[in-house]
XYZ file of C-alpha atoms in Angstrom:
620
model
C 148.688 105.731 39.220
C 151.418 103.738 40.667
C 153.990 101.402 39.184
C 154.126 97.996 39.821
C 157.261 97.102 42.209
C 159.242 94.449 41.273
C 157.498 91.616 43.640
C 154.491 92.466 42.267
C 152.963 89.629 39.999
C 151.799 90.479 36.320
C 148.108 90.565 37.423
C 148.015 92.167 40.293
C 147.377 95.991 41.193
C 148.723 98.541 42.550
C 146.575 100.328 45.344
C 146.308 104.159 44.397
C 143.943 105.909 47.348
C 143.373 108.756 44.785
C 142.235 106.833 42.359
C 140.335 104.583 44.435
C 138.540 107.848 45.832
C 137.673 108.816 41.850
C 136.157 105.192 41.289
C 133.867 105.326 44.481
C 132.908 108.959 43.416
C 131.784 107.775 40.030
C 130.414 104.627 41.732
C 128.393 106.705 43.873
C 126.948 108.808 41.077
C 126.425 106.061 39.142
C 124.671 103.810 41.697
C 122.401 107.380 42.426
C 121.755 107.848 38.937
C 120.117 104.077 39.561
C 118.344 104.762 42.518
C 116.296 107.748 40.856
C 115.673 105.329 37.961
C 113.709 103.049 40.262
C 111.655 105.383 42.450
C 110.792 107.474 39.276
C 109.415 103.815 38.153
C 107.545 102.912 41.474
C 106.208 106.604 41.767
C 102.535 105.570 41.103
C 102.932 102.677 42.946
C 102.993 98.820 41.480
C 101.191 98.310 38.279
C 97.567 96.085 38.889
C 99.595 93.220 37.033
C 102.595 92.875 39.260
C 100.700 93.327 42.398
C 98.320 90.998 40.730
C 101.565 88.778 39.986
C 102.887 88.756 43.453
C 99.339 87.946 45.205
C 99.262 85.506 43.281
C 102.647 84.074 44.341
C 102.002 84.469 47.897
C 98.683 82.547 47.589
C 100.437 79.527 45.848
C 103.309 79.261 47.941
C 100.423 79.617 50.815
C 98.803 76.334 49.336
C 102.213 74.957 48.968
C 102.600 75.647 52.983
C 99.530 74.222 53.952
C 100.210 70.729 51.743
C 104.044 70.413 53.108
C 102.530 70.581 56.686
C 100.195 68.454 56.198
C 102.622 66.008 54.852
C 106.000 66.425 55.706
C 108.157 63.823 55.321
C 108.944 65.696 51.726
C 110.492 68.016 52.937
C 112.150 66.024 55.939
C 113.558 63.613 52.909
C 115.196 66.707 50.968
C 116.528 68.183 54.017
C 118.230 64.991 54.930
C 119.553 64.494 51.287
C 121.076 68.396 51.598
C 122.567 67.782 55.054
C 123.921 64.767 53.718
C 125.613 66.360 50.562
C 126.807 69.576 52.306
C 128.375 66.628 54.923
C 130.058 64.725 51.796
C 130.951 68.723 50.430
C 132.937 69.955 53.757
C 134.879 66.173 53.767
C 135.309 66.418 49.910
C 136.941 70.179 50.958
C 139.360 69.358 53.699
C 140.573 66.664 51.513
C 141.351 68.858 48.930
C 143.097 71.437 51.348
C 145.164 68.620 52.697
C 146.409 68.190 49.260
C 144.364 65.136 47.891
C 143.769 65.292 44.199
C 140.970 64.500 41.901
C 138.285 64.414 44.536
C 134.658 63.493 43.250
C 131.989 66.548 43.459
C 128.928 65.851 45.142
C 127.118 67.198 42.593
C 127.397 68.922 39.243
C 125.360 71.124 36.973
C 123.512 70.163 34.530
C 124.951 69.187 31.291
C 123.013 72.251 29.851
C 123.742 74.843 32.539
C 126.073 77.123 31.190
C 126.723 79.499 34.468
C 129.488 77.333 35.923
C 131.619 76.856 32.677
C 134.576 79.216 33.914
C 137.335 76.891 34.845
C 137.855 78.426 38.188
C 134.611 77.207 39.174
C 136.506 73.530 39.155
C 139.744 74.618 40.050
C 139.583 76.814 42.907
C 138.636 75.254 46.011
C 136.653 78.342 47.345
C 134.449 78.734 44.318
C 134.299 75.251 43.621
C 132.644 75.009 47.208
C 130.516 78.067 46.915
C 129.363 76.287 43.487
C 127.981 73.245 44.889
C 126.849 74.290 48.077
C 124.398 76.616 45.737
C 123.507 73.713 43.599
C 122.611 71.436 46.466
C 120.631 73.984 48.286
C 119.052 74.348 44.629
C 118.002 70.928 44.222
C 116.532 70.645 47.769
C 114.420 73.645 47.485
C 113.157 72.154 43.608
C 112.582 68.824 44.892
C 110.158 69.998 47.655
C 107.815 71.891 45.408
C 108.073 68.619 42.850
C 107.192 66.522 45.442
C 104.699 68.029 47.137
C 101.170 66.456 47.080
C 97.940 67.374 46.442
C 98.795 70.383 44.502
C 96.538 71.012 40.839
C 98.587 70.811 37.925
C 97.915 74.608 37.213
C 99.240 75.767 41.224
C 102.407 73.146 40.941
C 103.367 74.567 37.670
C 103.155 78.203 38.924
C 105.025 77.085 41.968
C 107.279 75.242 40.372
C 107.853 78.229 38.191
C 108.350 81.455 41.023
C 110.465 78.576 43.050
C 112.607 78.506 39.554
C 112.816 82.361 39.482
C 114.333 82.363 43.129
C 116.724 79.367 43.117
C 118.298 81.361 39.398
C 117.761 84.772 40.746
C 120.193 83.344 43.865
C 122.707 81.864 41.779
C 126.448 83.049 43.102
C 127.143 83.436 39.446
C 124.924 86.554 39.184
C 126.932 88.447 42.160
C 130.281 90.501 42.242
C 131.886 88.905 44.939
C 131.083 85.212 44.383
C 131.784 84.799 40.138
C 135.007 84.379 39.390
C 134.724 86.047 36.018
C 133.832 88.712 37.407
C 135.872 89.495 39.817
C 139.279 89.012 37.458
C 137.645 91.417 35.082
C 136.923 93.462 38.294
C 140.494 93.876 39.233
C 142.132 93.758 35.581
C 139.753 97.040 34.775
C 139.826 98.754 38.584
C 135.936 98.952 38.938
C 135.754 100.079 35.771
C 133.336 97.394 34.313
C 130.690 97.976 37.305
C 130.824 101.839 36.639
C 129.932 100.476 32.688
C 127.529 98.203 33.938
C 125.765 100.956 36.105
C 125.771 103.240 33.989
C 124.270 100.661 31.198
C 121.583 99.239 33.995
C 120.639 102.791 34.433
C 119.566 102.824 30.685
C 118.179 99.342 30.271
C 115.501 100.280 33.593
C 115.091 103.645 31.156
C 114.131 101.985 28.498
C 111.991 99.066 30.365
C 108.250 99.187 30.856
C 108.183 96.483 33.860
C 110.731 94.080 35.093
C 114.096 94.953 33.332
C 114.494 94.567 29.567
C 117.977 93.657 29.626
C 119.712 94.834 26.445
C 120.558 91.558 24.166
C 122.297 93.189 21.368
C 123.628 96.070 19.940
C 120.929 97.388 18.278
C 122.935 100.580 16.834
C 124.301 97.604 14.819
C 121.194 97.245 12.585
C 118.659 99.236 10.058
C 115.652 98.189 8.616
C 115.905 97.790 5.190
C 119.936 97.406 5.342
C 120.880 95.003 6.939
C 117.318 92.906 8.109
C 114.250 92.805 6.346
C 116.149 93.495 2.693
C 114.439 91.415 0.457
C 112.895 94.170 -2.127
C 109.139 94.640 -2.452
C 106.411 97.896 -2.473
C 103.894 98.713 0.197
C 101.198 98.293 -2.213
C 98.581 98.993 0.639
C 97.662 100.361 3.858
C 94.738 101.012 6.618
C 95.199 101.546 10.307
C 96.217 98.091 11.460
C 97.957 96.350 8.104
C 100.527 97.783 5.545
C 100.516 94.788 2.915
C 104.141 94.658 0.970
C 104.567 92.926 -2.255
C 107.825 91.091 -3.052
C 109.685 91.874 -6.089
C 109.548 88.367 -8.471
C 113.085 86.945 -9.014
C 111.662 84.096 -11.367
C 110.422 85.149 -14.936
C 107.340 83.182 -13.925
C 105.141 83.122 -10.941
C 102.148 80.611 -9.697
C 98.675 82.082 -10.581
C 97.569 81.904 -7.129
C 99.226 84.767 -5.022
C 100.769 83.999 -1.435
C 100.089 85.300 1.468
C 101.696 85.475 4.572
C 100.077 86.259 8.432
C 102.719 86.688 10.395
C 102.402 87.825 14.550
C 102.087 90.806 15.766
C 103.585 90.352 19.028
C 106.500 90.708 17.388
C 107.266 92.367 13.644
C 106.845 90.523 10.570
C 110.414 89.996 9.711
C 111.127 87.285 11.952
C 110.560 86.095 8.042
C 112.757 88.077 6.626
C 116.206 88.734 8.843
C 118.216 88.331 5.798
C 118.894 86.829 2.782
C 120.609 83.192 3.876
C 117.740 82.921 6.136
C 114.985 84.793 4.794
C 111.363 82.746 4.567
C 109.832 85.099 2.211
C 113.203 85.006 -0.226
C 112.823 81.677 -0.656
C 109.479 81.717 -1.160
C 109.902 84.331 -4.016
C 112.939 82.187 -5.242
C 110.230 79.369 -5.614
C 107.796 81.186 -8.067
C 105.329 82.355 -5.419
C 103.554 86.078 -5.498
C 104.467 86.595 -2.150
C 102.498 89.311 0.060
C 103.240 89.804 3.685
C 101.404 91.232 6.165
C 103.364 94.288 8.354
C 101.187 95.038 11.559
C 100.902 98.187 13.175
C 102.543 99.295 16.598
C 99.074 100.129 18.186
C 99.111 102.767 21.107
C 96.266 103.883 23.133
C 94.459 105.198 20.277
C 93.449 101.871 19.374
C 92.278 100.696 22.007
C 89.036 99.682 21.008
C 90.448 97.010 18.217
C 89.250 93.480 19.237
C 89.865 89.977 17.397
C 87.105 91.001 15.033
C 89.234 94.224 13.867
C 92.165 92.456 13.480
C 90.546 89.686 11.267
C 88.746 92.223 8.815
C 91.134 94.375 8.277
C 94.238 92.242 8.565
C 93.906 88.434 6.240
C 90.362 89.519 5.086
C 91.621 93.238 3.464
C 94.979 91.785 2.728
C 92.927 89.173 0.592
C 90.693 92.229 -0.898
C 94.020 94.254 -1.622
C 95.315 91.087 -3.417
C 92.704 90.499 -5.443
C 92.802 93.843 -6.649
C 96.804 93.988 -7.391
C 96.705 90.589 -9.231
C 93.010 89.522 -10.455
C 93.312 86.780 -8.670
C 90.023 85.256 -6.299
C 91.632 83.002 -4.128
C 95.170 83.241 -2.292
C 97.325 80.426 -0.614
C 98.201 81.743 2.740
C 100.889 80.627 5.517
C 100.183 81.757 8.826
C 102.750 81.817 12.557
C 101.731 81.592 15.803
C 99.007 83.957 16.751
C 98.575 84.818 13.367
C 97.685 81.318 12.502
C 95.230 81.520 15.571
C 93.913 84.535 13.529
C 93.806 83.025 10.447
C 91.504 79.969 11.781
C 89.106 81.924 12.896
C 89.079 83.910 9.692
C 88.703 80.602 7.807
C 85.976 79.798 10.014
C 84.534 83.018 9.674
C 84.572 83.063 5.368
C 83.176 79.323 5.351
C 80.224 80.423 7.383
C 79.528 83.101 5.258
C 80.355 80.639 1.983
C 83.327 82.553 0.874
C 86.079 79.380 1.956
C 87.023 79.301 -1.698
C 88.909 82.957 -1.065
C 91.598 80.397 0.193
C 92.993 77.826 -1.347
C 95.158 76.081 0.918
C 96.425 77.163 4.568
C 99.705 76.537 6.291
C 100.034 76.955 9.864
C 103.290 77.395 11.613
C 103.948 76.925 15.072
C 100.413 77.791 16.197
C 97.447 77.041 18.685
C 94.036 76.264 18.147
C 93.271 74.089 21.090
C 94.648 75.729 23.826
C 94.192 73.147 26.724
C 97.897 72.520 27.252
C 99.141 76.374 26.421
C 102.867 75.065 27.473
C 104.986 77.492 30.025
C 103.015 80.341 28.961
C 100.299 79.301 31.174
C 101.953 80.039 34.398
C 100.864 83.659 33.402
C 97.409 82.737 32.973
C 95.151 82.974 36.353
C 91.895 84.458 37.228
C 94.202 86.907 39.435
C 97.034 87.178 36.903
C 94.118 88.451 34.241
C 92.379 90.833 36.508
C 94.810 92.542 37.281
C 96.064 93.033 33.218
C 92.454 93.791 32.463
C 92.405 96.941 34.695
C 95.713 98.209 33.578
C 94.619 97.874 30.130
C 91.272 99.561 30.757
C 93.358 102.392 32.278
C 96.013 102.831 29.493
C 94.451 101.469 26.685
C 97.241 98.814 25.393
C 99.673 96.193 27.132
C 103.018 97.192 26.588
C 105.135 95.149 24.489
C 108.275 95.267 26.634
C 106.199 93.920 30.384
C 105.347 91.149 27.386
C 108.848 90.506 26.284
C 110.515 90.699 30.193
C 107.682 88.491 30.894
C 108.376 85.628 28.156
C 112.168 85.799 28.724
C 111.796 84.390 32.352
C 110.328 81.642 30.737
C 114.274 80.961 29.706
C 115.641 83.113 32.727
C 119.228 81.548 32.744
C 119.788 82.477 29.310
C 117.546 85.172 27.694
C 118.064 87.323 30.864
C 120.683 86.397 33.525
C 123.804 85.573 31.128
C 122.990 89.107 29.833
C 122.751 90.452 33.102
C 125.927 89.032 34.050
C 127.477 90.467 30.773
C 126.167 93.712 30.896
C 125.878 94.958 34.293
C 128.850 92.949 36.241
C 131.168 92.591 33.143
C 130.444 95.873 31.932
C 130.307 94.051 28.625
C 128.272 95.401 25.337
C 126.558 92.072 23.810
C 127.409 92.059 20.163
C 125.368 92.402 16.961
C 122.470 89.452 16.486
C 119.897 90.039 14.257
C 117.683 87.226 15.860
C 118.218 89.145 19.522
C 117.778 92.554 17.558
C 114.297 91.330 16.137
C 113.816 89.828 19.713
C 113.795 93.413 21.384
C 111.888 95.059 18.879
C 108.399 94.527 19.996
C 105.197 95.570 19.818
C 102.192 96.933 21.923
C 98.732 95.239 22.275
C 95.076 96.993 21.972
C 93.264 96.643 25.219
C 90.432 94.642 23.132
C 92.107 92.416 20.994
C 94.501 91.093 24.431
C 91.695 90.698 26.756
C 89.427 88.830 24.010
C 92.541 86.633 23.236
C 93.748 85.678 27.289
C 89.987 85.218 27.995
C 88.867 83.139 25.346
C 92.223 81.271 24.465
C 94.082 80.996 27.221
C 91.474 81.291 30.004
C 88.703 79.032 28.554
C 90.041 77.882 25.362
C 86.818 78.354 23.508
C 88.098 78.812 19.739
C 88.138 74.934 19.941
C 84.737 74.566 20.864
C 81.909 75.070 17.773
C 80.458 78.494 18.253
C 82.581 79.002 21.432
C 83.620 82.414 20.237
C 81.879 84.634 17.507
C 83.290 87.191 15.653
C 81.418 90.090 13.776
C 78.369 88.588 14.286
C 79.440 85.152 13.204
C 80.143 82.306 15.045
C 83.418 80.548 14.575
C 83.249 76.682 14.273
C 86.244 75.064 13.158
C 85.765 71.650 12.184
C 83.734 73.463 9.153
C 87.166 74.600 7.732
C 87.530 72.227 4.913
C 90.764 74.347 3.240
C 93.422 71.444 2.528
C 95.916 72.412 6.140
C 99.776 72.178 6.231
C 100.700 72.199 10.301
C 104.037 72.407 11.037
C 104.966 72.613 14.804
C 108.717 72.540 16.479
C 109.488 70.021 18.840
C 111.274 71.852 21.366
C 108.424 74.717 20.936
C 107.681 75.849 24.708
C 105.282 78.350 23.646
C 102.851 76.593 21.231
C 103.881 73.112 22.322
C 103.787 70.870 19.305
C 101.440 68.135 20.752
C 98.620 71.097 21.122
C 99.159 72.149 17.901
C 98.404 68.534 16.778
C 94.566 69.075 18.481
C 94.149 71.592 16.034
C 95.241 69.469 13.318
C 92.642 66.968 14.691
C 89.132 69.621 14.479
C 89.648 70.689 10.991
C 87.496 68.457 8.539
C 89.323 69.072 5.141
C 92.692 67.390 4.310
C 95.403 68.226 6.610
C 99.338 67.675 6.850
C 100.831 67.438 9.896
C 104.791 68.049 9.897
C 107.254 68.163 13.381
C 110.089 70.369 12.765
C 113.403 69.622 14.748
C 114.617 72.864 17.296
C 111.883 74.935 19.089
C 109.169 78.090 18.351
C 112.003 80.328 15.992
C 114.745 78.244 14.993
C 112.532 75.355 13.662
C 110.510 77.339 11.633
C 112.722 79.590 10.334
C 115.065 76.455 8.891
C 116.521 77.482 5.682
C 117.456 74.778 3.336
C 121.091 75.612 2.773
C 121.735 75.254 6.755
C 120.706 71.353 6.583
C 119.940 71.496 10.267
C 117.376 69.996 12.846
C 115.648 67.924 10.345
C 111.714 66.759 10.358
C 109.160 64.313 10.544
C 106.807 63.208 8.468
C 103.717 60.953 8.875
C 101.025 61.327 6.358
C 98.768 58.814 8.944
C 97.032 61.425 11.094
C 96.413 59.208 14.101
C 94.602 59.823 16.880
C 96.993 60.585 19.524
C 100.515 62.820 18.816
C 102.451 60.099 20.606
C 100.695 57.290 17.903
C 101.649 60.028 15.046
C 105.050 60.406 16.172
C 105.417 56.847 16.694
C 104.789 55.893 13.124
C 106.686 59.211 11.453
C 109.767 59.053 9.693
C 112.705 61.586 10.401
C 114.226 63.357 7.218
C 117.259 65.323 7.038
C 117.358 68.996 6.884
C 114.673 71.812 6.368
C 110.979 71.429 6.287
C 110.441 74.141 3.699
C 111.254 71.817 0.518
C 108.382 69.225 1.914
C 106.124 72.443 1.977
C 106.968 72.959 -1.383
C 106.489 69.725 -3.005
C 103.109 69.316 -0.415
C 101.797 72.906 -2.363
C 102.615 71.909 -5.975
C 102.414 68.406 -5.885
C 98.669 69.184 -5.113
C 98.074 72.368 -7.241
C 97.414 74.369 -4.711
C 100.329 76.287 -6.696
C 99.724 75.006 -9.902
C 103.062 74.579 -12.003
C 101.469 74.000 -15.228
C 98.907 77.851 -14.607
C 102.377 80.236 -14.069
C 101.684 83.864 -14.977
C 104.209 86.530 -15.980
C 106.530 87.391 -12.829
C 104.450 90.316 -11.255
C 106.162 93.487 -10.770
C 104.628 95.733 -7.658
C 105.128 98.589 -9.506
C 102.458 97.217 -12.380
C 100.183 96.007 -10.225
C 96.093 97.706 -10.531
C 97.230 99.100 -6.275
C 99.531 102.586 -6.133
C 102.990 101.849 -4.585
C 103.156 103.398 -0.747
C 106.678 103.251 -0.309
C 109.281 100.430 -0.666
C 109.728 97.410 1.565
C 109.857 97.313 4.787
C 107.392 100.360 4.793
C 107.251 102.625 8.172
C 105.484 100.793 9.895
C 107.836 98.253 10.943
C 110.107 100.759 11.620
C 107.943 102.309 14.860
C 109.222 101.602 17.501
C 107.214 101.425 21.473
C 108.609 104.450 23.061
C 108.249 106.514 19.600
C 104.465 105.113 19.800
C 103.989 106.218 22.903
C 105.570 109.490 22.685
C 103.563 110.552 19.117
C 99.898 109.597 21.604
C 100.511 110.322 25.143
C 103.203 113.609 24.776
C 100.025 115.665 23.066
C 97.853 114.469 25.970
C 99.520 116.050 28.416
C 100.231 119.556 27.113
């Protein structure tokens, strides 16, 4: 390597051929190592989903074709509006290069938009241009699909939604040449943070199902049971689907009436647990409650078969059995999130019908849907095409993997949960540092073939739970508005996956009384609100009214968490009676046998060790 000469400036380098020579031989073993990656992927061909997926695409930008010619002035409006700015932009430039200063942009990003933050992107003329030419040719292209006519609400919103993908997927911020991050931390390292990010993007596509799980965090940062998921407690029981842990008390007295908690199991349970400041199931335990949580397995092909009715019996309904036998106790309190408050519903539907509803005392949803007419972003997945094609690839492997799930929900939030780290990773060469939230993110979970197609169908599809007897479940048929269990719903409103004015027609069906409670932040962050934070704040309306707008009209905002409300709501009615405490319960002298200690192995499988244990034997 050479030495800088003397008219050199600080930041710039030297050109060394032989080193040069040694990058683009790395480069080019790197960028082959790639290559293999993604035609060892495509081998079989495109999965039935993503064909399924990109069908489906063509046909809806077909319908958007067909709509924009027969009515065109849309598009002849935007097209004068971008020749008009890129006019205003090539002005606005020569002014600049003639030395004019503090020359208006034509347009800006959005106050939220966090790809253009890089001061260059202001400063320098040439990036400056190359940023809004981008975000006018952006807007035009958005504007069409928004204003086209005569598109159904379902086709604009999956238009809307594969025009978002390409307008992001184009942004100059995501290539080499045109970021100006990038390229300083090109030159300052000599290629050295491309060869990183190859060699990293080789891995991520590795480790990826479909699409490209980007890594979010470092994930060699963090151990179950160390540093998440600590809060101590037994594994006091166990089938196929459920291990059930038991909290260790840290009051000397505990309400008679145990706790449980249904958690999803699209992701692990402890979303509830990441660590002590923010821990759900801490503070619940801190409060005087018995707490149980439910740990779901990682299902692989072998459990295929397991439909909604599996998951119902021998997830709330033998968590409930196991409980009764640990404790003596008859009835449980139990708090439910997201699909496993769907779950939980239905099982409360299910034990009224067959007179049991007094196994439950009161019920707390979080963040989940009952009425799924307005399913939020989710539904731009949700097709007659889109679920065809899922069906037959999990007919032929037995179980939707949980990574095509999670690449899938990140492009709902594209700029941030997957190009920022696609810009760090790959073009910076950057490793993303240690975030337990991000580390719980990309540690998901696989679905049975059953259970998924039952739930797309008859949630998502035709959104039948809603409707008496729409679905039945072990012979039973599930009807709702019989659930007279006293209801605490508490919904986010920022939530773009169970959007909180859905949630709020679930709160409408049930027939016993029922809380309804707006958190402030969106589907994570507003549930999992710890008091000590005092953030987001939530509202309160004890008026049920008919509409969510007329609820949230009338509700008053309070400062900080939701969970104290929940507390005082629980008590306050003796649902957890203060004046019936018990002994704190040890696990340990419970009637169950300890498994193992908290968070039991189950949590701790992850996909690819799934997969391997089931499909390696197969194929020797």
């Amino acid at each position: 390597m050479t030495e800088q000469t003397k008219d050199q400036q600080p930041d710039q380098v030297a050109f060394d051929p032989a080193e040069m020579f040694e990058w683009m031989t790395k480069a080019n073993e790197k960028y082959q190592a790639v290559i293999t990656q993604l035609l060892n992927r495509n081998e079989g061909g495109m999965s039935d989903s993503s064909s399924s997926v990109f069908s489906d695409m063509g046909e809806n930008f077909q319908q958007l074709g067909e709509k924009l010619a027969s009515n065109p002035m849309v598009l002849f409006d935007e097209q004068m509006s971008l020749m008009q700015g890129q006019t205003e932009l090539w002005q606005n430039t020569v002014r600049e290069l003639l030395g004019e200063k503090d020359v208006d942009a034509v347009i800006e990003p959005a106050q939220d938009d966090r790809r253009f933050t890089d001061p260059e992107w202001t400063d320098n003329l040439i990036y400056n241009f190359i940023k809004q030419s981008y975000l006018l040719y952006a807007r035009c292209i958005l504007n069409v699909v928004h204003g086209v006519e005569g598109l159904n609400d379902h086709t604009r919103q999956q238009v809307d939604f594969y025009a978002r993908q390409l307008v992001n997927a184009l942004s100059p911020s995501n290539s080499i040449y045109t970021n100006p991050e990038v390229m300083r931390r090109t030159i300052a390292t000599r290629g050295q943070n491309l060869l990183k990010g190859m060699e990293q993007l080789a891995k991520d596509l590795k480790g990826s199902a479909e699409g490209l799980n980007v890594t979010m965090t470092d994930i060699n940062a963090f151990k179950l049971g160390e540093n998440v998921a600590t809060t101590p407690g037994q594994v006091v029981f166990q089938n196929r689907l459920i291990q059930l842990i038991q909290y260790k008390p840290t009051t000397e007295k505990q309400f008679k009436t145990p706790l449980l908690v249904v958690p999803p199991w699209i992701n692990k349970y402890y979303i509830l647990d990441l660590r002590e400041s923010n821990s759900l199931v801490k503070w619940l335990t801190d409060q005087g409650h018995t707490v149980f949580i439910i740990s779901w397995a990682n299902p692989g092909p072998s459990m295929r078969d397991y439909g909604w009715g599996e998951y119902m019996k021998e997830g709330p309904i033998a968590a409930m059995d196991a409980i009764k036998e640990q404790t003596g106790e008859p009835d449980v309190n139990i708090i439910s999130y997201c699909i496993g408050g769907t779950l939980t519903s239905s099982t409360l539907a299910y034990l009224t019908t067959k007179k049991q509803e007094k196994r439950v005392k009161s019920v707390t949803y979080m963040a989940t849907l009952q009425d799924f007419s307005e399913p939020g972003e989710i539904s731009v997945f949700i097709n007659e095409a889109s679920l065809r094609g899922i069906e037959k690839q999990l007919d032929r492997n037995g179980y939707l993997d949980g990574r095509a799930m999670a690449f899938s929900f990140n492009l709902l939030r594209e700029n941030d949960l997957f190009w920022s780290f696609f810009i760090n990773n790959y073009l910076k060469g950057e490793r993303p540092a240690a975030f337990d939230l991000l580390y719980w993110n990309t540690d998901g979970t696989n679905m049975p073939a059953a259970m998924h197609k039952f739930y797309l169908r008859n949630m998502y599809q035709h959104n039948r739970l809603i409707q008496p007897g729409g679905i039945e479940v072990d012979g039973v048929k599930i009807d709702l508005s019989k659930i007279k269990t006293p209801a605490y719903f508490v919904s986010t409103i920022q939530d773009h996956i169970a959007q909180w004015k859905s949630t709020y027609k679930g709160a409408q069906v049930h027939s016993g009384p029922v809380k309804f409670v707006l958190s402030g932040s969106g589907h994570i962050a507003g549930v999992v609100n710890p008091p000590n934070k005092v953030k987001y704040g939530f509202w309160i309306n004890d008026n049920l009214a008919d509409t969510p707008d007329a609820w949230f009209a009338g509700a008053e905002k309070n400062e900080g968490s939701w969970w104290p409300n929940w507390q005082s709501w629980i008590t306050e009615n003796k649902y957890a009676d203060p004046a019936t405490q018990v002994a704190a319960r040890e696990p340990e002298k419970g009637k169950l046998k300890v498994i193992e200690a908290a968070p039991g192995s189950y949590v701790k499988l992850k996909i690819p060790d799934v997969l391997k244990a089931e499909l390696l034997p197969q194929k020797q």
